[in-house]
Tab-separated table of C-alpha atoms and ligand atoms in Angstrom:
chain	number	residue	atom	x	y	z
A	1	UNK	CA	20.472	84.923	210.561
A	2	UNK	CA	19.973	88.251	208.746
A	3	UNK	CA	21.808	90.465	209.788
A	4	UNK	CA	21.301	93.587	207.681
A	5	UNK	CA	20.030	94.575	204.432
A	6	UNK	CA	22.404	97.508	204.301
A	7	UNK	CA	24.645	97.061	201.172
A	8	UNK	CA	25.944	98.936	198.067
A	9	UNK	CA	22.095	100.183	196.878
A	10	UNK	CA	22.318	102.660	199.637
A	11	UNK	CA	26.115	103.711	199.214
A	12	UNK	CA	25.571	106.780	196.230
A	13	UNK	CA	21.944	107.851	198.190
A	14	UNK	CA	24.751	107.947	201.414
A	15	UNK	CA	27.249	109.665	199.497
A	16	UNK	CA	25.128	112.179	198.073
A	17	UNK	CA	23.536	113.272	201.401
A	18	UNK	CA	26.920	113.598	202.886
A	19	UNK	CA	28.042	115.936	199.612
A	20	UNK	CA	25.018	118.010	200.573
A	21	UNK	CA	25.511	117.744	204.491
A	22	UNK	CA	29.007	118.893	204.090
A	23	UNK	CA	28.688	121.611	201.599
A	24	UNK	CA	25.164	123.294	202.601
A	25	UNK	CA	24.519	122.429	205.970
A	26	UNK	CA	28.089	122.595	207.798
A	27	UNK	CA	28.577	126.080	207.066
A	28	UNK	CA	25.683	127.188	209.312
A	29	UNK	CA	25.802	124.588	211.877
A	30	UNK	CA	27.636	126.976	214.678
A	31	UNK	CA	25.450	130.142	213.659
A	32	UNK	CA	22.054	128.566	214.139
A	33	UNK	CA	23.630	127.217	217.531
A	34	UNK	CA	25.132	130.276	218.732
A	35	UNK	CA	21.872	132.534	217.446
A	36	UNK	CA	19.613	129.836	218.592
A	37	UNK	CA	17.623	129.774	215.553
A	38	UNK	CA	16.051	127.116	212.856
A	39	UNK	CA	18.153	125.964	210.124
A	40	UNK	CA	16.767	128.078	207.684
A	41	UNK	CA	19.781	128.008	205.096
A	42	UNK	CA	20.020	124.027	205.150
A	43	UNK	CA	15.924	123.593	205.450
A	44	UNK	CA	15.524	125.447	202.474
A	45	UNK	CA	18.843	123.898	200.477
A	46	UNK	CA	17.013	120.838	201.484
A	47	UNK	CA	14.327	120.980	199.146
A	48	UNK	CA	15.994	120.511	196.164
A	49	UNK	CA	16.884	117.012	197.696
A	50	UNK	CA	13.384	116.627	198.665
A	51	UNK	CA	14.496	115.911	202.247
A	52	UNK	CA	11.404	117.073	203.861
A	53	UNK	CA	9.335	114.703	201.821
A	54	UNK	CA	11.753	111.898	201.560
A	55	UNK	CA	9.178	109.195	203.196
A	56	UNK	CA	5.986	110.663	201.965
A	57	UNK	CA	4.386	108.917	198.750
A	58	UNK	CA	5.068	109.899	195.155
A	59	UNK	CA	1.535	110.639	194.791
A	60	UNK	CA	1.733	113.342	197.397
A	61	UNK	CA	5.065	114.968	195.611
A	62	UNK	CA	7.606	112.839	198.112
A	63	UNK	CA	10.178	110.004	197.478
A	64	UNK	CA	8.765	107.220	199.172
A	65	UNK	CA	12.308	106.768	200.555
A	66	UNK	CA	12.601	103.586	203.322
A	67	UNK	CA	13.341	103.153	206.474
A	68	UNK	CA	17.469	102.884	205.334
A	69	UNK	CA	17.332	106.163	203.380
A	70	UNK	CA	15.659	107.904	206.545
A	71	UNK	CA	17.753	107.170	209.179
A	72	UNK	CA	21.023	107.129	206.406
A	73	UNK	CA	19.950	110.878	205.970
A	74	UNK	CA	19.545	111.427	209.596
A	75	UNK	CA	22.773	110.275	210.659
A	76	UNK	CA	24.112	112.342	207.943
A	77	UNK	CA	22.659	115.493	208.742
A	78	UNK	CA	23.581	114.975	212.459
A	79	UNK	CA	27.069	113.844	211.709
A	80	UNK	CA	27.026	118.132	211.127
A	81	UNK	CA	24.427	119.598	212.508
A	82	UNK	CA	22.088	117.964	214.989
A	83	UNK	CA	19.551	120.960	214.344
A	84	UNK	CA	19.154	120.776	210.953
A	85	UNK	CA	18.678	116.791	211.600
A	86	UNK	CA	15.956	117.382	213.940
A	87	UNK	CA	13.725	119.690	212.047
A	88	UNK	CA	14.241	118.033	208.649
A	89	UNK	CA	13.342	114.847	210.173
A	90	UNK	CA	10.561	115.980	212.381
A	91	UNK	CA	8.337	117.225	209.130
A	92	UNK	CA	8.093	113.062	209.013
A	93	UNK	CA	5.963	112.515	211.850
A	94	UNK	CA	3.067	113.351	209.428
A	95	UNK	CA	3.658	110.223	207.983
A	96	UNK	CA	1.358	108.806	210.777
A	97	UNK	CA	-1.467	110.600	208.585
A	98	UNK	CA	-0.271	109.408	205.504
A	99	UNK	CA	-0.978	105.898	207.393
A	100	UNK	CA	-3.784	106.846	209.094
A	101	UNK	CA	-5.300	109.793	208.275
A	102	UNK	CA	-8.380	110.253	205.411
A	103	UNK	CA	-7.767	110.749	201.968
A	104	UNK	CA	-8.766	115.278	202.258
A	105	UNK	CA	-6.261	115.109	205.645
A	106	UNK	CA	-4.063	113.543	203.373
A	107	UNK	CA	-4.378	116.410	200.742
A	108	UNK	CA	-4.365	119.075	203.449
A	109	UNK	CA	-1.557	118.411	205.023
A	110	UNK	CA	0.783	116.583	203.179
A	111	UNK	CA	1.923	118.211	199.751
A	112	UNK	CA	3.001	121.336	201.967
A	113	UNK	CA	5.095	119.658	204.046
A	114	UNK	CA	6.796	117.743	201.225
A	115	UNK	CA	7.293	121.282	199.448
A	116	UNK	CA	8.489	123.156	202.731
A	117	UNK	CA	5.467	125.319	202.795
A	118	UNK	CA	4.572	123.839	205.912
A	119	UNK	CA	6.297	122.308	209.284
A	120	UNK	CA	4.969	120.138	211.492
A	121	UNK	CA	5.311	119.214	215.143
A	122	UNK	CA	4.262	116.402	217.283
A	123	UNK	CA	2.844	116.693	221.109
A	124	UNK	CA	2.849	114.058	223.178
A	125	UNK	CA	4.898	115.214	226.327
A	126	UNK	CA	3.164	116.969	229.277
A	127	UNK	CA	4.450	119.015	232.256
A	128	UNK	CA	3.790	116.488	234.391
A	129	UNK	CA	5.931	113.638	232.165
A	130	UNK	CA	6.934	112.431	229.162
A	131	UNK	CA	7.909	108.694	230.149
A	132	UNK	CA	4.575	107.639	231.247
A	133	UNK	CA	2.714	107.659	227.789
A	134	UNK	CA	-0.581	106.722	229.729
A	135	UNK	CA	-0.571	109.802	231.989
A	136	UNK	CA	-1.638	112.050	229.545
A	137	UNK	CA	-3.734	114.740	230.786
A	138	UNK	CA	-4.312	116.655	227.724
A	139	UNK	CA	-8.093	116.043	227.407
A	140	UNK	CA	-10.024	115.919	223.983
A	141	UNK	CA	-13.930	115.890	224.450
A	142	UNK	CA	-16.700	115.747	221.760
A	143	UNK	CA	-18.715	118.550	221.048
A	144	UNK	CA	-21.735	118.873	218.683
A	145	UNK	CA	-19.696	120.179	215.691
A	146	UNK	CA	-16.224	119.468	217.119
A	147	UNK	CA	-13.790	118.121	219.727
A	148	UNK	CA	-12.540	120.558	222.509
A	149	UNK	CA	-9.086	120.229	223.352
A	150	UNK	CA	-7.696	121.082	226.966
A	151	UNK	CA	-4.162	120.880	228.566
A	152	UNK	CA	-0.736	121.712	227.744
A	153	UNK	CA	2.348	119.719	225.577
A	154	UNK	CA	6.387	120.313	227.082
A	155	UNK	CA	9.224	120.169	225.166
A	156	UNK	CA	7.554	120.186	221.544
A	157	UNK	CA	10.333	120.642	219.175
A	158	UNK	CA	9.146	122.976	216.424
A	159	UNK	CA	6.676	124.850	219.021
A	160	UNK	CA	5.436	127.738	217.642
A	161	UNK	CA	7.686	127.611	214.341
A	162	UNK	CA	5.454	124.760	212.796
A	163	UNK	CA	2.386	125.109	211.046
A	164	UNK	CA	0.447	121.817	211.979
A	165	UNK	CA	0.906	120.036	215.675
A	166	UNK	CA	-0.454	116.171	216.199
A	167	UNK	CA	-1.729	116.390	219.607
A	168	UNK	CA	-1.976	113.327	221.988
A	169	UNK	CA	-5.160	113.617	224.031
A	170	UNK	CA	-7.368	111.833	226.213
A	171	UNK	CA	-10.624	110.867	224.492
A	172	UNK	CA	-11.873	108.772	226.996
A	173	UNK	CA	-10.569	107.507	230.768
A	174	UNK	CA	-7.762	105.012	229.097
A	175	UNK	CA	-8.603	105.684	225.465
A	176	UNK	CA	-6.532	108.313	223.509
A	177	UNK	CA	-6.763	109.838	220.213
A	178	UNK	CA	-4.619	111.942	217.723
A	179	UNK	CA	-5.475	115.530	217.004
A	180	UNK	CA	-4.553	117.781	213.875
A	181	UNK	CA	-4.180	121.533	215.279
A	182	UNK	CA	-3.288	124.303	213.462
A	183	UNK	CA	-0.979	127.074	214.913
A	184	UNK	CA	-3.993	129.369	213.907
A	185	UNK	CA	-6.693	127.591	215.805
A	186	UNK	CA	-8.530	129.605	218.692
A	187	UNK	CA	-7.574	128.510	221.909
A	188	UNK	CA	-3.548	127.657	220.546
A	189	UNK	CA	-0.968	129.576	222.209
A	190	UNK	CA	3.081	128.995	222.879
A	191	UNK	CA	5.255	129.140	225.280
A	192	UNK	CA	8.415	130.900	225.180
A	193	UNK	CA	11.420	128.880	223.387
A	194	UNK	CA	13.257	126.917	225.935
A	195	UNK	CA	16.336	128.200	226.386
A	196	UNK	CA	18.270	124.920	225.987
A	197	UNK	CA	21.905	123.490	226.581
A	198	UNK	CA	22.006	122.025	222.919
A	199	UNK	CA	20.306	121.363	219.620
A	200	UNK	CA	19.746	125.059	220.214
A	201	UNK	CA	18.638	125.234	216.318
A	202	UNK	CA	15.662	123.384	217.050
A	203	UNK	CA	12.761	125.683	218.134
A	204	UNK	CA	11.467	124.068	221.607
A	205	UNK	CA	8.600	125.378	223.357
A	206	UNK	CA	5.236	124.393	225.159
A	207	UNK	CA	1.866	124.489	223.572
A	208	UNK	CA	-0.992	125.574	225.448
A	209	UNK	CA	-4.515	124.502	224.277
A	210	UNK	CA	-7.061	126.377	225.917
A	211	UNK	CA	-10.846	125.862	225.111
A	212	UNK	CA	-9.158	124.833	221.510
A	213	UNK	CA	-12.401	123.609	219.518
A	214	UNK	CA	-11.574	121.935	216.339
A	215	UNK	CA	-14.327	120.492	213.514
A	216	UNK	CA	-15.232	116.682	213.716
A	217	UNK	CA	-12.631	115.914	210.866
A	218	UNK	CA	-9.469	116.909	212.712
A	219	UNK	CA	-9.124	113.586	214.528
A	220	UNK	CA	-6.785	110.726	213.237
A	221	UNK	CA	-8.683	107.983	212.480
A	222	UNK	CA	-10.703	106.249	215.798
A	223	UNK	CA	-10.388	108.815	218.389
A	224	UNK	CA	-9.770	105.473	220.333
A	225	UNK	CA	-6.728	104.616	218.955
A	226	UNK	CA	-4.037	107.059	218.795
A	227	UNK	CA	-2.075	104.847	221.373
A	228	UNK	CA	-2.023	101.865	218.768
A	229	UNK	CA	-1.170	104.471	216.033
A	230	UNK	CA	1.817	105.414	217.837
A	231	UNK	CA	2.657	102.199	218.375
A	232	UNK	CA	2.580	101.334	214.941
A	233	UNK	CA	5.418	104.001	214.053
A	234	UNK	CA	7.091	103.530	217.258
A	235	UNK	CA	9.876	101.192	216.500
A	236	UNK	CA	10.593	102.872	212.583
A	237	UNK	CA	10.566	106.176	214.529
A	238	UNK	CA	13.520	104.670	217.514
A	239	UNK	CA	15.627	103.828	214.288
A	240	UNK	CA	15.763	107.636	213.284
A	241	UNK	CA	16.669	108.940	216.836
A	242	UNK	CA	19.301	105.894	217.575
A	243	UNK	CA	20.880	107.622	214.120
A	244	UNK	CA	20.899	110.988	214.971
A	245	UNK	CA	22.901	110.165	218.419
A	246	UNK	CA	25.134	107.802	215.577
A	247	UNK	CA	25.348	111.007	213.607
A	248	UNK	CA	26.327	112.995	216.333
A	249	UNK	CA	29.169	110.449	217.290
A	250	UNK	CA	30.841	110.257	213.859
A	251	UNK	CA	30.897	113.751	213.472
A	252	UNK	CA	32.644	114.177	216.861
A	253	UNK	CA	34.677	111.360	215.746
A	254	UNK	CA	35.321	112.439	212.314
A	255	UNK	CA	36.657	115.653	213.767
A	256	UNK	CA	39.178	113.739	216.684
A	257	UNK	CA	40.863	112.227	213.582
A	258	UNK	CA	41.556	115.346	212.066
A	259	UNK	CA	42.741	117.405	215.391
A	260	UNK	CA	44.889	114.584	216.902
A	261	UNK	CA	46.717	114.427	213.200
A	262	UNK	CA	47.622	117.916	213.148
A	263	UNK	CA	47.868	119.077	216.571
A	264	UNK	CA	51.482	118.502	217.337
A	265	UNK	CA	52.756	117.945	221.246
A	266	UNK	CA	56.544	116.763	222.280
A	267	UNK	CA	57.673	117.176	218.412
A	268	UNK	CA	55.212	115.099	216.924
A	269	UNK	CA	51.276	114.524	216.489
A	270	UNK	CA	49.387	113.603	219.473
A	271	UNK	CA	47.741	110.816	217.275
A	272	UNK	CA	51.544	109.843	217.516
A	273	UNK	CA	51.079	108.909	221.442
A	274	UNK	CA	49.408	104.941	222.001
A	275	UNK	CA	47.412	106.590	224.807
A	276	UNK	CA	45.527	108.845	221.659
A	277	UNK	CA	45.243	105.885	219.407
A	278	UNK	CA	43.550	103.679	221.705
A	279	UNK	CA	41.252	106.586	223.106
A	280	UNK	CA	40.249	106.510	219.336
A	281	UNK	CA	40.283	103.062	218.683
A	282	UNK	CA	37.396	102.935	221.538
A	283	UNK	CA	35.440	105.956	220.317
A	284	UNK	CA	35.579	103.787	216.265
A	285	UNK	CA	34.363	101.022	218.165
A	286	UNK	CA	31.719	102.719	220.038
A	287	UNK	CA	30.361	104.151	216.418
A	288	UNK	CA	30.674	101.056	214.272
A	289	UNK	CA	29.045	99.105	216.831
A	290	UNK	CA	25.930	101.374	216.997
A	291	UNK	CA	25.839	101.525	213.236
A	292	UNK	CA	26.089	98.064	213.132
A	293	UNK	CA	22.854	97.351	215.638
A	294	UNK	CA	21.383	100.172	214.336
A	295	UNK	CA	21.475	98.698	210.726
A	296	UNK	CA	20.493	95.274	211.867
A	297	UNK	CA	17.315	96.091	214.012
A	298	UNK	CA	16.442	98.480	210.752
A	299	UNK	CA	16.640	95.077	208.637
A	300	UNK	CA	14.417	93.153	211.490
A	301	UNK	CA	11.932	96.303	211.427
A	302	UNK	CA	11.763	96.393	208.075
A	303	UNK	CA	11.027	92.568	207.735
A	304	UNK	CA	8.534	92.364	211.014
A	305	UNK	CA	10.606	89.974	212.417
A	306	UNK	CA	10.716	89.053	215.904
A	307	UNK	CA	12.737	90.848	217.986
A	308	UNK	CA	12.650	94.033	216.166
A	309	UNK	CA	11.322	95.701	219.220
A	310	UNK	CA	14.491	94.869	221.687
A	311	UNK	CA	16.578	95.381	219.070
A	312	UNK	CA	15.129	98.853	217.931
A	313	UNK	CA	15.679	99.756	221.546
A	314	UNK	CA	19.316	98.671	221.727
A	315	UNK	CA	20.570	100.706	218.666
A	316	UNK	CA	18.277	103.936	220.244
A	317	UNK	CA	20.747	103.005	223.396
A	318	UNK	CA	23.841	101.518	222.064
A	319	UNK	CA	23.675	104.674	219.359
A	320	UNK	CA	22.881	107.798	222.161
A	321	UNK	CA	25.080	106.529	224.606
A	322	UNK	CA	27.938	106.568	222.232
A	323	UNK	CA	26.755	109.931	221.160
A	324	UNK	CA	27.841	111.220	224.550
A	325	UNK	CA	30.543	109.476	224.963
A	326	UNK	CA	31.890	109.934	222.084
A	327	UNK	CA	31.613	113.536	221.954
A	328	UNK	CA	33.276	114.087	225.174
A	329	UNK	CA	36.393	112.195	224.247
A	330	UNK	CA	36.638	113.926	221.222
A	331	UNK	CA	36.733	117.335	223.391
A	332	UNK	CA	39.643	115.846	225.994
A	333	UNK	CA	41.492	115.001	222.685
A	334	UNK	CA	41.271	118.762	221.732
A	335	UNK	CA	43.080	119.782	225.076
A	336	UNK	CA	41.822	123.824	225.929
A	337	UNK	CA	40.471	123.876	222.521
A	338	UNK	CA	37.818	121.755	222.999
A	339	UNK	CA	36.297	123.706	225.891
A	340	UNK	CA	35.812	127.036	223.017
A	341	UNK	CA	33.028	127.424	220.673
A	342	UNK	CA	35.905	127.422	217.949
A	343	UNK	CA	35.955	123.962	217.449
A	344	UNK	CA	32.569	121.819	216.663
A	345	UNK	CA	33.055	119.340	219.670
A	346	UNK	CA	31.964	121.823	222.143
A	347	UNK	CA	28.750	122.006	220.257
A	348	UNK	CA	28.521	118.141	219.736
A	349	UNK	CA	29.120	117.272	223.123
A	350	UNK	CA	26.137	119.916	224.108
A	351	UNK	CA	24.149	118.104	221.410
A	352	UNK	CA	24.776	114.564	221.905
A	353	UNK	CA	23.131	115.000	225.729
A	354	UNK	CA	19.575	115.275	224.116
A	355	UNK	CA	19.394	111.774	222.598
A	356	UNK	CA	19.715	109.933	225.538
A	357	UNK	CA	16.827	112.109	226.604
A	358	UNK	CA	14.347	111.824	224.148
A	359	UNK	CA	12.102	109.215	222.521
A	360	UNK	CA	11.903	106.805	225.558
A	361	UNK	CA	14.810	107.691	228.166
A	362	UNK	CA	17.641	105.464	228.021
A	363	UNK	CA	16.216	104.142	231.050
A	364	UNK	CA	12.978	103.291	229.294
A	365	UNK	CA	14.747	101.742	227.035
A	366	UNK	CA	17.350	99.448	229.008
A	367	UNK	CA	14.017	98.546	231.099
A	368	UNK	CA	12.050	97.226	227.839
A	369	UNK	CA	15.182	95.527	227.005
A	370	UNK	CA	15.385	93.538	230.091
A	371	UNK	CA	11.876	93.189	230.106
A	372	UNK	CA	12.254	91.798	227.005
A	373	UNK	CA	15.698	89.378	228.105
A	374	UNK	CA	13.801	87.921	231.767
A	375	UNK	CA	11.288	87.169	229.287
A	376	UNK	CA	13.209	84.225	227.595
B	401	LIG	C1	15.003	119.209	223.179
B	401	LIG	C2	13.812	118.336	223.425
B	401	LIG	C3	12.900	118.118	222.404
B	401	LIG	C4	11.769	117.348	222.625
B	401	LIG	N1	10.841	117.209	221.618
B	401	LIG	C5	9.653	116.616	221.908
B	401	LIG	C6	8.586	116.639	220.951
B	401	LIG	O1	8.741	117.137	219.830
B	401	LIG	N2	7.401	116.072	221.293
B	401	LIG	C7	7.201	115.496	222.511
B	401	LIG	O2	6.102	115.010	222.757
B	401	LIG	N3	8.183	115.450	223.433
B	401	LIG	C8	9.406	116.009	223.164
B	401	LIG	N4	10.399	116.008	224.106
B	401	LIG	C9	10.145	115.409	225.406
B	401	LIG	C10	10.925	114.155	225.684
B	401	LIG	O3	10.461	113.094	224.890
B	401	LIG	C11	10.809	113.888	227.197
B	401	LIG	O4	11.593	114.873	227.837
B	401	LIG	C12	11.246	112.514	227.581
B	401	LIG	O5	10.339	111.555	227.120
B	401	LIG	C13	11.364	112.362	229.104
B	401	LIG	O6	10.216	112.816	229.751
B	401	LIG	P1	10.367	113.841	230.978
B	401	LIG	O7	11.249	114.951	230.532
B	401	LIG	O8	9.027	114.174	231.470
B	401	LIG	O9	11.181	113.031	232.079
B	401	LIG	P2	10.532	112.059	233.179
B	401	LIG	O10	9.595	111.112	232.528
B	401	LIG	O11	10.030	112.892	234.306
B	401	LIG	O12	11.816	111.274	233.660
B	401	LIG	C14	12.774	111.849	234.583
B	401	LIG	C15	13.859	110.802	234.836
B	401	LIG	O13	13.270	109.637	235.452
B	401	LIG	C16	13.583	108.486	234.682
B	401	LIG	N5	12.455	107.559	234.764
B	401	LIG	C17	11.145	107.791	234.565
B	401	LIG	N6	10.425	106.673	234.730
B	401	LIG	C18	11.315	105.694	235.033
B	401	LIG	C19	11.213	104.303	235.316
B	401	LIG	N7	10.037	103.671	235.291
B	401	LIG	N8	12.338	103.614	235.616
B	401	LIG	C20	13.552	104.222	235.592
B	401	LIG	N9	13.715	105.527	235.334
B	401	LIG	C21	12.611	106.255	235.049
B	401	LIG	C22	13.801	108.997	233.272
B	401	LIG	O14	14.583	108.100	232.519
B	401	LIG	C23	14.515	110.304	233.534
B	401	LIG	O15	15.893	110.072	233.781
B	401	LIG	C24	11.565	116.735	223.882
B	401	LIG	C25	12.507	116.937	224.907
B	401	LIG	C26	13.607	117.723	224.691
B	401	LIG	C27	14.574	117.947	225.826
């Protein structure tokens, strides 16, 4: 069976993320928490990586980097900062028009968001839920020159700091379609930024789409479609959130090893004590394991294989959960310390809560997975 085509062509793209992760985006990571702001520092550093257009096609100024190199450079970036993970990866999500979009949405939208001139957002949740895709209420109706967009989107990460939203909106009674709105569109408001437990450098607020008319060529493709569309990206886009939890537990791993080597207790360092090394025996476990799904249902994606569904799932689990665990070993290992914004695990731990959260609960997730295992 294939197991994963994750080998040494991805090692020096892994290293060199990690160089830049380490020496331009750690050094913010507790400011943009604690002053609950965007990563502006590492965002702009970013550029000269191309990060923000690392999936995007050459022809539109990006890398055309894979489905490996994005969720490599996710993990990366979380393995530090979660923030900085979260908005660098969310300027992606306008791949879907790169997929589906026409060739002048293409040239609109694109270019800026591979040279950081412009961020993007993507609105799908409503007050009333986020689980039940199909309960959209957000309405989008034709118009003579236009559609007219009603409702409001929760929890949109980049609300209000992004310049373009793709808003997921009821085109007909079960038919939805994809919307490009502009932050400068009549009828576009925000709310106020959420004032949230963690990932605090991610800008989270509602948008509110009142009487929004936009012209006839702001829709994604077939107005009818946008739930196929974001099925399409679906599974590609469970791979980059199961490696941003991953991220989130090596970093809080990464800095267990270092504390429980130099924190001495009884004469000698705590890693000294069995209890310590098997509490970080299971937390190496926990990580390697999700890496090792996660890279595995990346390979099946990648290749269309069967399966690639309930396997995308179980990394987006298997990776998430061990985020949270994870992190909150790695504070009990740092005694009092690990309670203080000092140390980084406070700020993991507040992090790694999130991922279980988003992109299809955990729940969701564990109840496609036995949908998928009662099946057989
Ligand atoms: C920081 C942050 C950023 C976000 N960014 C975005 C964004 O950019 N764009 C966007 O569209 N959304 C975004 N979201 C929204 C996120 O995707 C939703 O919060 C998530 O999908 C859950 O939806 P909900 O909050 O409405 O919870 P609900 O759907 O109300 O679920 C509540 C609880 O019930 C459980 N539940 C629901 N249905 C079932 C079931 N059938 N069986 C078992 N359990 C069930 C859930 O697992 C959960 O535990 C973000 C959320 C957060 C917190």
């Amino acid at each position: 069976m294939l197991i994963s085509q994750y080998d040494d062509t991805y090692a020096s793209f892994r290293e060199q993320v990690r160089r830049f992760a380490k020496e331009k985006v750690a050094p913010f990571a507790a400011k943009v928490d604690d002053e609950a702001r965007p990563p502006l520092e590492a965002y702009q550093a970013s550029l000269d990586l191309g990060l923000p257009g690392l999936p995007f096609s050459e022809a539109f100024g990006g890398q055309e980097g894979d489905v490996f190199t994005q969720i490599i450079t996710v993990e990366e970036l979380a393995r530090v900062c979660a923030s900085t993970a979260t908005t660098i990866s969310t300027c992606w999500i306008m791949m879907l028009v790169q997929r589906f979009g026409t060739d002048a949405q293409k040239e609109m939208i694109i270019p800026p968001v591979v040279r950081g001139e412009h961020r993007s957002a993507w609105g799908l949740t409503e007050p009333k839920g986020g689980s039940d895709l199909m309960g959209v209420v957000t309405s989008a109706k034709r118009t003579e020159t236009g559609w007219l967009l009603n409702g409001t989107k929760r929890f949109i990460t980049n609300g209000g700091w992004a310049d373009w939203y793709l808003i997921f909106a009821r085109t007909e009674a079960d038919k939805f379609g994809i919307f490009l709105v502009s932050k400068d569109d009549a009828g576009v408001s925000f709310g106020a930024p959420e004032r949230k437990m963690g990932l605090r450098g991610s800008p989270t607020s509602d948008v509110i789409l009142e009487n929004c008319e936009i012209p006839l060529d702001r829709v994604i493709g077939d107005p009818a479609k946008g739930g196929d569309y974001i099925r399409a990206g679906l599974l590609a886009s469970r791979l980059k959130y199961a490696a941003h939890g991953l991220g989130i537990a090596q970093g809080a791993l990464d800095e267990a090893i270092a504390y429980t080597q130099q924190r001495e207790q009884f004469g000698r360092p705590i890693a000294d004590f069995q209890m310590i090394k098997g509490m970080v025996a299971d937390m190496a476990m926990k990580v390697e394991a999700g890496r090792t799904m996660l890279m595995h249902a990346a390979t099946l994606v990648v290749n269309q294989l069967p399966d690639a569904k309930k396997y995308a799932s179980m990394a987006k689990v298997l990776c998430t959960d061990a985020a949270m665990s994870v992190a909150t070993d790695a504070v009990q290992l740092h005694g009092g310390y690990g309670f203080l914004k000092d140390y980084p695990v406070e700020r993991m731990l507040r992090d790694a809560k999130v991922t279980q959260i988003w992109e299809g609960t955990n729940q969701i997730q564990r109840l496609m997975i036995a949908k998928d295992v009662y099946k057989r």
